[in-house]
Every structure is written in C-alpha cells, then in structure tokens.
mmCIF file of C-alpha atoms in Angstrom:
data_model
loop_
_atom_site.group_PDB
_atom_site.id
_atom_site.type_symbol
_atom_site.label_atom_id
_atom_site.label_comp_id
_atom_site.label_asym_id
_atom_site.label_seq_id
_atom_site.Cartn_x
_atom_site.Cartn_y
_atom_site.Cartn_z
ATOM 1 C CA MET A 6 -1.651 -111.910 40.556
ATOM 2 C CA ARG A 7 -4.250 -112.415 37.556
ATOM 3 C CA GLY A 8 -7.390 -110.237 39.306
ATOM 4 C CA ALA A 9 -4.417 -107.226 39.549
ATOM 5 C CA ALA A 10 -3.205 -107.840 35.979
ATOM 6 C CA ARG A 11 -7.197 -108.373 34.820
ATOM 7 C CA ALA A 12 -7.788 -104.815 36.725
ATOM 8 C CA VAL A 13 -5.050 -102.834 35.167
ATOM 9 C CA ARG A 14 -5.711 -104.085 31.346
ATOM 10 C CA LEU A 15 -9.425 -102.886 31.903
ATOM 11 C CA MET A 16 -8.427 -99.621 33.365
ATOM 12 C CA ALA A 17 -5.917 -99.082 30.376
ATOM 13 C CA ALA A 18 -8.749 -99.926 28.437
ATOM 14 C CA ALA A 19 -10.534 -97.492 29.429
ATOM 15 C CA VAL A 20 -8.607 -94.003 30.055
ATOM 16 C CA GLY A 21 -5.750 -95.397 27.874
ATOM 17 C CA THR A 22 -1.939 -95.083 27.924
ATOM 18 C CA GLY A 23 0.766 -92.888 27.509
ATOM 19 C CA SER A 24 3.032 -90.189 28.676
ATOM 20 C CA GLY A 25 1.869 -87.188 30.150
ATOM 21 C CA ALA A 26 1.426 -85.395 33.502
ATOM 22 C CA GLY A 27 0.924 -88.238 35.436
ATOM 23 C CA SER A 28 3.669 -90.499 33.442
ATOM 24 C CA GLY A 29 6.399 -88.958 35.764
ATOM 25 C CA ALA A 30 8.881 -85.930 36.298
ATOM 26 C CA GLY A 31 10.471 -84.269 32.827
ATOM 27 C CA PRO A 32 14.144 -83.264 32.246
ATOM 28 C CA GLY A 33 15.419 -81.362 35.314
ATOM 29 C CA LEU A 34 12.508 -81.558 37.087
ATOM 30 C CA LYS A 35 12.164 -84.014 40.873
ATOM 31 C CA ARG A 36 9.977 -86.697 41.060
ATOM 32 C CA PRO A 37 7.534 -85.991 43.593
ATOM 33 C CA ARG A 38 7.730 -87.676 46.990
ATOM 34 C CA PRO A 39 5.686 -90.369 47.581
ATOM 35 C CA GLU A 40 2.910 -89.679 50.226
ATOM 36 C CA PRO A 41 2.999 -92.545 52.839
ATOM 37 C CA PRO A 42 0.190 -95.029 51.945
ATOM 38 C CA LEU A 43 -2.787 -95.135 52.508
ATOM 39 C CA ARG A 44 -4.112 -98.425 55.484
ATOM 40 C CA ILE A 45 -6.849 -100.521 54.610
ATOM 41 C CA GLY A 46 -7.740 -102.025 58.331
ATOM 42 C CA THR A 47 -9.000 -105.483 58.842
ATOM 43 C CA HIS A 48 -8.744 -108.160 61.654
ATOM 44 C CA ASP A 49 -5.560 -110.558 61.920
ATOM 45 C CA GLY A 50 -5.803 -114.384 62.688
ATOM 46 C CA THR A 51 -8.340 -116.603 60.761
ATOM 47 C CA PHE A 52 -9.562 -114.803 57.486
ATOM 48 C CA HIS A 53 -12.936 -115.227 55.271
ATOM 49 C CA CYS A 54 -14.012 -114.077 52.209
ATOM 50 C CA ASP A 55 -16.218 -111.243 52.973
ATOM 51 C CA GLU A 56 -12.671 -109.146 54.538
ATOM 52 C CA VAL A 57 -10.815 -110.528 51.619
ATOM 53 C CA LEU A 58 -12.974 -109.428 48.928
ATOM 54 C CA ALA A 59 -13.661 -105.721 50.912
ATOM 55 C CA CYS A 60 -9.939 -105.237 51.039
ATOM 56 C CA TYR A 61 -9.518 -106.343 47.605
ATOM 57 C CA LEU A 62 -12.333 -103.512 46.374
ATOM 58 C CA LEU A 63 -10.878 -100.782 48.416
ATOM 59 C CA ARG A 64 -7.557 -101.058 46.543
ATOM 60 C CA LEU A 65 -9.437 -100.569 43.216
ATOM 61 C CA LEU A 66 -10.155 -97.392 44.261
ATOM 62 C CA PRO A 67 -8.396 -94.155 43.298
ATOM 63 C CA ARG A 68 -7.887 -93.185 46.964
ATOM 64 C CA TYR A 69 -6.476 -96.861 47.216
ATOM 65 C CA ARG A 70 -5.482 -98.458 44.184
ATOM 66 C CA PRO A 71 -1.914 -100.186 43.990
ATOM 67 C CA HIS A 72 0.808 -98.406 41.234
ATOM 68 C CA CYS A 73 -1.377 -94.901 42.106
ATOM 69 C CA THR A 74 1.538 -92.420 41.557
ATOM 70 C CA PRO A 75 2.559 -90.221 43.959
ATOM 71 C CA ARG A 76 1.480 -92.670 46.351
ATOM 72 C CA GLN A 77 2.512 -95.514 47.545
ATOM 73 C CA ASP A 78 0.537 -99.235 47.283
ATOM 74 C CA ALA A 79 -2.455 -98.994 50.008
ATOM 75 C CA GLU A 80 -1.546 -101.086 52.888
ATOM 76 C CA VAL A 81 -3.802 -103.917 54.350
ATOM 77 C CA VAL A 82 -3.170 -103.943 58.162
ATOM 78 C CA ARG A 83 -4.329 -106.637 59.626
ATOM 79 C CA THR A 84 -4.836 -106.332 63.438
ATOM 80 C CA ARG A 85 -7.191 -106.608 66.302
ATOM 81 C CA ASP A 86 -5.207 -103.657 68.219
ATOM 82 C CA PRO A 87 -7.938 -100.915 68.524
ATOM 83 C CA GLN A 88 -5.131 -98.002 68.658
ATOM 84 C CA ARG A 89 -3.606 -99.764 65.199
ATOM 85 C CA LEU A 90 -7.349 -99.617 63.593
ATOM 86 C CA ALA A 91 -7.774 -95.927 64.923
ATOM 87 C CA GLN A 92 -4.687 -94.824 62.725
ATOM 88 C CA CYS A 93 -6.366 -96.722 59.563
ATOM 89 C CA ASP A 94 -7.883 -94.451 57.253
ATOM 90 C CA VAL A 95 -10.972 -97.530 56.254
ATOM 91 C CA VAL A 96 -11.843 -100.490 58.494
ATOM 92 C CA VAL A 97 -13.682 -103.403 57.358
ATOM 93 C CA ASP A 98 -15.157 -106.628 59.484
ATOM 94 C CA VAL A 99 -13.396 -105.544 62.778
ATOM 95 C CA GLY A 100 -13.969 -102.705 65.175
ATOM 96 C CA GLY A 101 -17.608 -102.702 66.489
ATOM 97 C CA GLU A 102 -18.941 -99.985 63.922
ATOM 98 C CA TYR A 103 -20.837 -99.425 60.868
ATOM 99 C CA ASP A 104 -19.730 -95.383 60.242
ATOM 100 C CA PRO A 105 -19.512 -94.468 56.564
ATOM 101 C CA GLU A 106 -18.736 -91.009 57.307
ATOM 102 C CA ARG A 107 -15.558 -92.543 58.663
ATOM 103 C CA HIS A 108 -15.265 -95.221 56.652
ATOM 104 C CA ARG A 109 -15.875 -97.999 59.098
ATOM 105 C CA TYR A 110 -17.954 -101.093 58.040
ATOM 106 C CA ASP A 111 -18.352 -103.621 60.118
ATOM 107 C CA HIS A 112 -21.218 -105.914 60.479
ATOM 108 C CA HIS A 113 -20.902 -108.486 63.418
ATOM 109 C CA GLN A 114 -22.319 -105.778 65.965
ATOM 110 C CA ARG A 115 -25.620 -107.164 67.387
ATOM 111 C CA SER A 116 -27.478 -103.205 66.154
ATOM 112 C CA PHE A 117 -26.403 -104.039 62.652
ATOM 113 C CA MET A 118 -29.168 -105.377 60.320
ATOM 114 C CA GLN A 119 -28.558 -103.763 56.864
ATOM 115 C CA SER A 120 -29.236 -105.144 53.888
ATOM 116 C CA MET A 121 -28.778 -103.504 50.135
ATOM 117 C CA GLN A 122 -32.451 -102.602 50.168
ATOM 118 C CA SER A 123 -32.282 -101.371 53.396
ATOM 119 C CA LEU A 124 -29.689 -98.725 52.311
ATOM 120 C CA ARG A 125 -30.853 -98.246 49.063
ATOM 121 C CA PRO A 126 -34.346 -98.417 48.796
ATOM 122 C CA ASP A 127 -34.011 -98.863 45.320
ATOM 123 C CA LYS A 128 -32.975 -102.212 45.099
ATOM 124 C CA PRO A 129 -34.478 -105.473 46.036
ATOM 125 C CA TRP A 130 -31.887 -107.586 48.301
ATOM 126 C CA THR A 131 -32.699 -107.818 51.392
ATOM 127 C CA THR A 132 -29.863 -110.460 52.119
ATOM 128 C CA LYS A 133 -27.836 -108.887 55.734
ATOM 129 C CA LEU A 134 -24.528 -107.366 54.066
ATOM 130 C CA SER A 135 -21.363 -108.703 55.159
ATOM 131 C CA SER A 136 -17.997 -106.086 54.831
ATOM 132 C CA ALA A 137 -17.669 -107.313 51.694
ATOM 133 C CA GLY A 138 -21.481 -106.224 50.622
ATOM 134 C CA LEU A 139 -21.265 -102.609 52.614
ATOM 135 C CA VAL A 140 -18.052 -101.862 50.864
ATOM 136 C CA TYR A 141 -19.193 -102.800 47.226
ATOM 137 C CA CYS A 142 -23.182 -101.078 48.131
ATOM 138 C CA HIS A 143 -20.788 -97.490 49.084
ATOM 139 C CA PHE A 144 -18.108 -97.764 46.420
ATOM 140 C CA GLY A 145 -19.379 -100.350 44.015
ATOM 141 C CA SER A 146 -20.779 -98.166 41.463
ATOM 142 C CA GLN A 147 -17.565 -95.979 41.440
ATOM 143 C CA ILE A 148 -15.320 -99.260 40.884
ATOM 144 C CA LEU A 149 -17.007 -100.247 38.481
ATOM 145 C CA ALA A 150 -17.350 -96.904 36.624
ATOM 146 C CA GLY A 151 -13.495 -96.512 37.239
ATOM 147 C CA LEU A 152 -12.713 -100.174 35.412
ATOM 148 C CA LEU A 153 -15.240 -99.574 32.519
ATOM 149 C CA GLY A 154 -14.650 -96.084 31.729
ATOM 150 C CA GLN A 155 -17.593 -95.562 32.153
ATOM 151 C CA PRO A 156 -19.596 -92.673 34.219
ATOM 152 C CA GLU A 157 -20.760 -93.689 37.100
ATOM 153 C CA ASP A 158 -24.854 -93.269 36.426
ATOM 154 C CA SER A 159 -24.281 -95.228 33.196
ATOM 155 C CA PRO A 160 -27.020 -97.924 32.316
ATOM 156 C CA VAL A 161 -24.066 -100.251 31.566
ATOM 157 C CA VAL A 162 -22.704 -99.485 35.343
ATOM 158 C CA THR A 163 -26.121 -99.550 36.533
ATOM 159 C CA VAL A 164 -26.805 -102.644 35.240
ATOM 160 C CA LEU A 165 -23.601 -104.790 35.898
ATOM 161 C CA TYR A 166 -23.650 -103.517 39.398
ATOM 162 C CA ASP A 167 -27.045 -105.092 40.098
ATOM 163 C CA LYS A 168 -25.636 -108.068 38.546
ATOM 164 C CA LEU A 169 -22.332 -108.884 40.066
ATOM 165 C CA TYR A 170 -24.010 -108.339 43.225
ATOM 166 C CA GLU A 171 -26.924 -110.781 42.640
ATOM 167 C CA ASN A 172 -24.499 -113.304 41.055
ATOM 168 C CA PHE A 173 -21.238 -112.697 43.062
ATOM 169 C CA VAL A 174 -21.162 -110.342 46.123
ATOM 170 C CA GLU A 175 -24.440 -111.198 47.903
ATOM 171 C CA GLU A 176 -23.612 -115.218 47.990
ATOM 172 C CA ILE A 177 -20.646 -113.894 50.083
ATOM 173 C CA ASP A 178 -22.695 -112.037 52.147
ATOM 174 C CA ALA A 179 -24.843 -114.848 53.325
ATOM 175 C CA ILE A 180 -22.524 -117.382 53.783
ATOM 176 C CA ASP A 181 -20.625 -114.988 56.055
ATOM 177 C CA ASN A 182 -23.838 -114.747 57.934
ATOM 178 C CA GLY A 183 -24.730 -117.809 57.846
ATOM 179 C CA ILE A 184 -28.045 -117.448 55.731
ATOM 180 C CA ALA A 185 -29.172 -120.937 54.421
ATOM 181 C CA GLN A 186 -29.798 -120.406 50.787
ATOM 182 C CA ALA A 187 -32.895 -122.566 51.323
ATOM 183 C CA GLU A 188 -35.206 -123.752 53.911
ATOM 184 C CA GLY A 189 -34.825 -127.454 55.438
ATOM 185 C CA GLU A 190 -31.686 -130.348 55.307
ATOM 186 C CA PRO A 191 -29.692 -129.695 51.447
ATOM 187 C CA ARG A 192 -29.733 -132.512 49.703
ATOM 188 C CA TYR A 193 -26.189 -132.246 49.204
ATOM 189 C CA ALA A 194 -23.030 -130.779 50.238
ATOM 190 C CA LEU A 195 -21.830 -127.431 49.086
ATOM 191 C CA THR A 196 -17.950 -127.468 49.507
ATOM 192 C CA THR A 197 -16.940 -125.711 46.061
ATOM 193 C CA THR A 198 -18.013 -121.891 47.243
ATOM 194 C CA LEU A 199 -15.359 -119.170 46.785
ATOM 195 C CA SER A 200 -15.995 -118.619 50.331
ATOM 196 C CA ALA A 201 -14.929 -122.362 50.604
ATOM 197 C CA ARG A 202 -12.145 -122.064 48.818
ATOM 198 C CA VAL A 203 -10.900 -118.620 50.523
ATOM 199 C CA GLY A 204 -11.156 -120.631 53.794
ATOM 200 C CA HIS A 205 -8.855 -123.668 52.656
ATOM 201 C CA LEU A 206 -5.966 -121.095 52.434
ATOM 202 C CA ASN A 207 -6.068 -120.629 56.431
ATOM 203 C CA PRO A 208 -3.172 -122.733 57.810
ATOM 204 C CA ARG A 209 -4.760 -126.207 59.083
ATOM 205 C CA TRP A 210 -5.721 -126.313 62.767
ATOM 206 C CA ASN A 211 -2.626 -128.623 63.108
ATOM 207 C CA ASP A 212 -0.136 -126.824 60.820
ATOM 208 C CA PRO A 213 3.391 -125.948 62.934
ATOM 209 C CA ASP A 214 3.144 -122.826 61.679
ATOM 210 C CA GLN A 215 -0.596 -120.586 61.931
ATOM 211 C CA ASP A 216 1.121 -117.140 60.171
ATOM 212 C CA THR A 217 -2.227 -116.137 58.185
ATOM 213 C CA GLU A 218 -0.582 -113.261 56.028
ATOM 214 C CA GLU A 219 0.688 -115.233 53.332
ATOM 215 C CA GLY A 220 -2.767 -116.945 53.089
ATOM 216 C CA PHE A 221 -4.917 -114.275 53.228
ATOM 217 C CA LYS A 222 -2.305 -112.828 50.554
ATOM 218 C CA ARG A 223 -3.213 -115.719 48.536
ATOM 219 C CA ALA A 224 -7.004 -115.273 49.065
ATOM 220 C CA MET A 225 -6.918 -111.506 47.749
ATOM 221 C CA GLU A 226 -5.469 -113.100 44.537
ATOM 222 C CA LEU A 227 -8.070 -115.560 44.370
ATOM 223 C CA VAL A 228 -10.980 -113.432 45.157
ATOM 224 C CA GLY A 229 -10.048 -110.761 43.032
ATOM 225 C CA GLY A 230 -9.286 -112.699 40.150
ATOM 226 C CA GLU A 231 -12.758 -114.084 40.266
ATOM 227 C CA PHE A 232 -14.266 -110.921 40.507
ATOM 228 C CA MET A 233 -12.208 -109.506 37.547
ATOM 229 C CA ASP A 234 -13.253 -112.239 35.341
ATOM 230 C CA ARG A 235 -16.927 -112.017 36.495
ATOM 231 C CA LEU A 236 -17.207 -108.501 35.240
ATOM 232 C CA ASP A 237 -15.504 -109.485 32.116
ATOM 233 C CA TYR A 238 -17.924 -111.635 31.200
ATOM 234 C CA TYR A 239 -20.854 -109.761 32.521
ATOM 235 C CA HIS A 240 -19.353 -106.506 30.356
ATOM 236 C CA ARG A 241 -18.372 -108.785 27.298
ATOM 237 C CA ALA A 242 -20.975 -111.747 27.032
ATOM 238 C CA TRP A 243 -24.033 -111.272 29.083
ATOM 239 C CA LEU A 244 -24.560 -107.986 28.310
ATOM 240 C CA PRO A 245 -24.658 -108.175 24.652
ATOM 241 C CA ALA A 246 -26.461 -111.131 24.962
ATOM 242 C CA ARG A 247 -29.378 -109.069 25.590
ATOM 243 C CA ALA A 248 -29.693 -106.617 22.631
ATOM 244 C CA LEU A 249 -29.440 -110.544 20.856
ATOM 245 C CA VAL A 250 -32.404 -111.931 22.479
ATOM 246 C CA GLU A 251 -34.815 -108.482 22.635
ATOM 247 C CA GLU A 252 -34.161 -108.923 18.037
ATOM 248 C CA ALA A 253 -35.067 -112.492 18.396
ATOM 249 C CA ILE A 254 -38.286 -111.480 20.489
ATOM 250 C CA GLN A 255 -39.038 -108.173 18.188
ATOM 251 C CA ARG A 256 -38.894 -110.982 15.049
ATOM 252 C CA ARG A 257 -40.379 -114.297 16.889
ATOM 253 C CA PHE A 258 -43.292 -113.981 14.277
ATOM 254 C CA GLU A 259 -41.207 -114.100 11.090
ATOM 255 C CA VAL A 260 -39.881 -117.879 12.626
ATOM 256 C CA ASP A 261 -43.755 -119.007 13.473
ATOM 257 C CA ALA A 262 -46.759 -117.678 13.428
ATOM 258 C CA SER A 263 -47.476 -118.415 16.789
ATOM 259 C CA GLY A 264 -45.216 -116.305 18.011
ATOM 260 C CA ALA A 265 -43.675 -118.835 21.038
ATOM 261 C CA VAL A 266 -40.520 -119.475 19.033
ATOM 262 C CA LEU A 267 -37.470 -117.763 19.227
ATOM 263 C CA GLU A 268 -34.528 -118.303 16.534
ATOM 264 C CA PHE A 269 -31.282 -117.123 17.274
ATOM 265 C CA PRO A 270 -27.877 -117.201 15.070
ATOM 266 C CA GLN A 271 -25.446 -118.804 17.108
ATOM 267 C CA GLY A 272 -25.381 -121.099 19.674
ATOM 268 C CA GLY A 273 -24.105 -120.633 23.443
ATOM 269 C CA CYS A 274 -25.729 -117.633 24.063
ATOM 270 C CA PRO A 275 -26.985 -116.765 27.621
ATOM 271 C CA TRP A 276 -30.442 -116.184 27.166
ATOM 272 C CA LYS A 277 -32.577 -117.419 29.653
ATOM 273 C CA GLU A 278 -32.576 -114.592 32.003
ATOM 274 C CA HIS A 279 -32.436 -111.968 29.233
ATOM 275 C CA LEU A 280 -36.010 -113.888 28.443
ATOM 276 C CA PHE A 281 -37.911 -114.043 31.837
ATOM 277 C CA HIS A 282 -36.563 -110.045 32.260
ATOM 278 C CA LEU A 283 -37.797 -109.312 28.538
ATOM 279 C CA GLU A 284 -40.950 -110.954 28.870
ATOM 280 C CA GLN A 285 -41.708 -108.939 31.877
ATOM 281 C CA GLU A 286 -40.292 -105.605 30.419
ATOM 282 C CA LEU A 287 -42.014 -105.918 27.071
ATOM 283 C CA ALA A 288 -45.112 -107.268 28.762
ATOM 284 C CA LEU A 289 -45.494 -110.096 26.304
ATOM 285 C CA PRO A 290 -48.816 -111.471 26.180
ATOM 286 C CA ASP A 291 -48.082 -115.259 26.099
ATOM 287 C CA PRO A 292 -44.980 -116.593 27.125
ATOM 288 C CA LEU A 293 -42.382 -117.693 24.981
ATOM 289 C CA GLN A 294 -42.082 -121.579 24.566
ATOM 290 C CA LEU A 295 -39.229 -122.951 22.382
ATOM 291 C CA VAL A 296 -35.689 -121.392 21.255
ATOM 292 C CA LEU A 297 -33.357 -122.323 17.932
ATOM 293 C CA PHE A 298 -30.054 -122.139 17.605
ATOM 294 C CA PRO A 299 -27.382 -123.856 15.601
ATOM 295 C CA ASP A 300 -24.541 -125.796 17.487
ATOM 296 C CA ARG A 301 -20.873 -125.386 16.618
ATOM 297 C CA GLY A 302 -21.125 -128.300 14.636
ATOM 298 C CA GLY A 303 -23.330 -126.465 12.120
ATOM 299 C CA GLN A 304 -26.561 -128.690 12.966
ATOM 300 C CA TRP A 305 -29.885 -127.421 14.821
ATOM 301 C CA ARG A 306 -31.125 -127.588 18.277
ATOM 302 C CA VAL A 307 -34.768 -127.371 19.787
ATOM 303 C CA GLN A 308 -34.668 -126.389 23.677
ATOM 304 C CA SER A 309 -37.741 -125.669 25.728
ATOM 305 C CA VAL A 310 -37.831 -122.514 28.364
ATOM 306 C CA PRO A 311 -37.513 -123.331 31.489
ATOM 307 C CA ALA A 312 -40.245 -122.887 34.028
ATOM 308 C CA ALA A 313 -37.854 -120.123 36.269
ATOM 309 C CA PRO A 314 -34.202 -119.027 35.441
ATOM 310 C CA HIS A 315 -32.526 -121.515 37.678
ATOM 311 C CA SER A 316 -35.899 -124.577 37.002
ATOM 312 C CA PHE A 317 -34.740 -127.936 35.493
ATOM 313 C CA GLU A 318 -38.745 -127.636 34.649
ATOM 314 C CA SER A 319 -39.502 -127.034 30.788
ATOM 315 C CA ARG A 320 -42.591 -124.493 30.167
ATOM 316 C CA LEU A 321 -43.169 -127.320 27.212
ATOM 317 C CA PRO A 322 -41.090 -130.147 27.044
ATOM 318 C CA LEU A 323 -40.857 -132.385 23.535
ATOM 319 C CA PRO A 324 -42.956 -134.746 23.454
ATOM 320 C CA GLU A 325 -42.906 -137.755 25.095
ATOM 321 C CA PRO A 326 -42.542 -140.832 22.525
ATOM 322 C CA TRP A 327 -39.598 -139.276 21.205
ATOM 323 C CA ARG A 328 -37.376 -139.208 24.419
ATOM 324 C CA GLY A 329 -34.208 -140.755 24.699
ATOM 325 C CA VAL A 330 -35.115 -141.821 21.122
ATOM 326 C CA ARG A 331 -32.030 -140.956 18.264
ATOM 327 C CA ASP A 332 -30.810 -140.424 14.636
ATOM 328 C CA GLU A 333 -33.105 -142.793 12.191
ATOM 329 C CA ALA A 334 -35.586 -144.413 14.879
ATOM 330 C CA LEU A 335 -36.524 -140.875 16.004
ATOM 331 C CA SER A 336 -37.267 -139.401 12.293
ATOM 332 C CA GLN A 337 -39.264 -142.804 11.234
ATOM 333 C CA LEU A 338 -40.661 -141.697 14.924
ATOM 334 C CA THR A 339 -41.619 -138.589 13.739
ATOM 335 C CA GLY A 340 -42.122 -138.355 10.142
ATOM 336 C CA ILE A 341 -39.117 -135.753 10.080
ATOM 337 C CA PRO A 342 -35.927 -136.474 8.272
ATOM 338 C CA GLY A 343 -32.727 -135.473 9.915
ATOM 339 C CA CYS A 344 -33.803 -135.966 13.602
ATOM 340 C CA VAL A 345 -30.041 -136.106 15.868
ATOM 341 C CA PHE A 346 -31.936 -136.582 19.170
ATOM 342 C CA VAL A 347 -34.554 -135.785 22.089
ATOM 343 C CA HIS A 348 -32.989 -135.620 25.252
ATOM 344 C CA ALA A 349 -34.322 -138.253 27.976
ATOM 345 C CA SER A 350 -36.089 -135.670 29.903
ATOM 346 C CA GLY A 351 -37.496 -133.854 26.845
ATOM 347 C CA PHE A 352 -35.993 -130.105 27.655
ATOM 348 C CA ILE A 353 -33.362 -130.442 24.448
ATOM 349 C CA GLY A 354 -33.732 -132.477 20.711
ATOM 350 C CA GLY A 355 -31.765 -131.764 17.491
ATOM 351 C CA ASN A 356 -31.708 -131.908 14.029
ATOM 352 C CA ARG A 357 -29.579 -131.434 10.962
ATOM 353 C CA THR A 358 -31.726 -128.923 9.706
ATOM 354 C CA ARG A 359 -33.271 -125.545 10.560
ATOM 355 C CA GLU A 360 -36.124 -126.502 8.574
ATOM 356 C CA GLY A 361 -35.710 -130.264 10.385
ATOM 357 C CA VAL A 362 -35.865 -128.319 13.855
ATOM 358 C CA LEU A 363 -38.196 -125.873 13.512
ATOM 359 C CA GLU A 364 -40.847 -128.501 12.447
ATOM 360 C CA MET A 365 -40.099 -130.434 15.598
ATOM 361 C CA ALA A 366 -40.881 -127.417 16.944
ATOM 362 C CA ARG A 367 -44.293 -126.965 15.314
ATOM 363 C CA ARG A 368 -45.289 -130.296 16.215
ATOM 364 C CA THR A 369 -44.291 -129.857 20.063
ATOM 365 C CA LEU A 370 -46.736 -126.434 20.051
ATOM 366 C CA ALA A 371 -49.357 -128.648 18.479
ATOM 367 C CA GLN A 372 -49.436 -131.114 20.871
ATOM 368 C CA ARG A 373 -49.287 -128.639 23.928
ATOM 369 C CA HIS A 374 -52.955 -128.229 24.434
ATOM 370 C CA GLY A 375 -53.372 -131.627 24.951
ATOM 371 C CA ALA A 376 -50.856 -132.727 27.498
ATOM 372 C CA GLY A 377 -49.814 -129.726 29.157
ATOM 373 C CA ALA A 378 -46.300 -128.520 30.033
ATOM 374 C CA GLN A 379 -44.699 -131.322 32.220
ATOM 375 C CA SER A 380 -41.433 -131.621 33.891
ATOM 376 C CA GLY A 381 -38.839 -131.384 31.754
#
C-alpha cells in the first residue's frame, strides 16, 4: 500500500518516533481495549475516483486514521441501505444529503450546487464539488497539517492546500460531475487520467464475478499513492522552487541590463508557474522574456518564457533563421561560438558555455522589436 506507507513516513517525520504514553502499556498494566472501529459509509457497486479519494482522505484524519490506538482501523462500509448508512459516522457520495454538521457529504441531489468558492469565498474555484472535493474542502487543511507537522494556518499548509486542489482534486470533481475541460470537440481522447484508471479497476461488464470490494481496495491504494506522491513533490520540490525563482528575479539585472533574462543555477527547476505568479505579486513593470540554466551535462540552455503557464506559444522565441539548425552550422550562422541547437519551434536553444547562451539571449532580445513575439 504505497499511499499508506508514504502517509506513515510523513507522519513519522512530523511527530517523531519512540516510546511514550501512546506506545503501549507498561509492565503490569493492561492494554486499553480497542474501541469499535469508526465507519465510513459510501455506496456499493461500481466505484468512482471521487468516493475512493474521499474515503482515503478521511482515513488520514486522526479520528479515522488506520493503525491509530486505541481505536481500530476505520471501516469502509459500502452499501445503499439507508439503515446501515445511518449507523455510519460519516457518509460520502451516497444518501442524498449534504450536511457537514452530521458528516453527510453527497453531491448527487438536485439542489446541490456547491463549489470551493461558494463554501470558502476566499478561494477562486467554481467547479461543482464531488464527494472528494467536499471532504477536501472541509478537512484538507487538517489532513495536510497532520501529514506535514505544521499548523493548519501556516503558509506552507495554505499554499499546498490550494495547489493540491487546483492540480489534483478539482480534476476529479469535474470529471465526476461531467464538466468538460474546454468548449467544443476535443482534439484527442484522454484515457489515462486517475479517474479513468480507477474506473478500469471495476469488474468488466461481462465478468462472471461482479464483486467490487477487492477492486475498491486496489483503487484506494492507487489513489492514495498518487495523492501522497503529489503532496511529497509539491512540498519538497515545487515549493522550494519558488524561492529560487524569486531570487533569480531579484538578480535579473545582474544577468542582463534589460532585466528581461533570468538565470537559474541548475536545470530542472519547475519555474514557469512561479514566474507568472511572482510577476503579478511583485508588480514587475515589464514581462520576463528568457530563462538561462545549465543542463545535467554541463552545457547551457536558453528558453523562452511561454505566453501563459500551459501555453505552447512563446513570448519571445529564438530568431526564425536559427530554428532547426545545429552545431557548427548554427555557430557560423549566428556568429556565436559553441552553439549546440535551436529547436524547430524556437522555444529553446543550447550552447556549450554560459557566455555563449547569454549572447544567444541578447541577440534574441535585440530582434524582438522588429519581429515581435511569434508562435513557439
């Protein structure tokens, strides 16, 4: 169970290990009798990504967390029987009720139109919530705080709460509610989303055995593993990158007098999203154009800032005559020693040295007033 193992490691790192009052009874003392397991109710039959994630997230809460003494692991009860659901401590994705005071989190009733923004007006997302989004909305900060060993209102928890909703949970909400990603006919099919992979764990329509219990357990492992991996990445890689990008912005005039070129000390930094946010947050007077960084082989790259975080269009692509040309032919064409390549779209190029790649950037800046930004 990759997700559960990652959760245990994060919790151990946050709170430490060792013996103490919670580690068991001392000599001559009786161990406390385990309390009955708390019950998380959801529907039986075909399962979907939203209730799988909702159940997994609930089991990360101290109240429902697996292996938490003296209470036994929380039990997931899969049924549509109203009497059995009434006996559950929390119910998700079934029952026709949204009542957080009674811990009922269904979103299928006709009257339900809640989004993250409607429940938390400080948030921008207007996608209708599924059971996953409802649980995350109400308990996400508490879950992240417990996993990271931080206060719920800490900047780290606040930033990661937003990041995980926008880049993990919201997709699940939208897919479960049948909300298309964009208007019009899609150009290609998306068949490998997390929701799709969870769906494939259900029995096939013509399988003799239509029992979904084992598949649901596998789905919880899959979804939990991806959630914990994503949290780990955003916490340990994405968040530290922000400080690196902010430092590069502060030092940009040391790289080039234009202030339009950033330099990173190493490649692989996820800089794009941070760059766009910091441009707005710092109210930069002019948009940034180019980024320099070394690759793992010790050579250097110059890359154009995209027009938008997920755009394939460049703000300032490398000059059109350079595109698709390589090595010595490119060096002769540009008059810059050490050139390695320029991509056919012009969004990135390479040189063997920092001096060479900086000169490529300066030549690109020099031609921007004549050519303007083009498609990259």
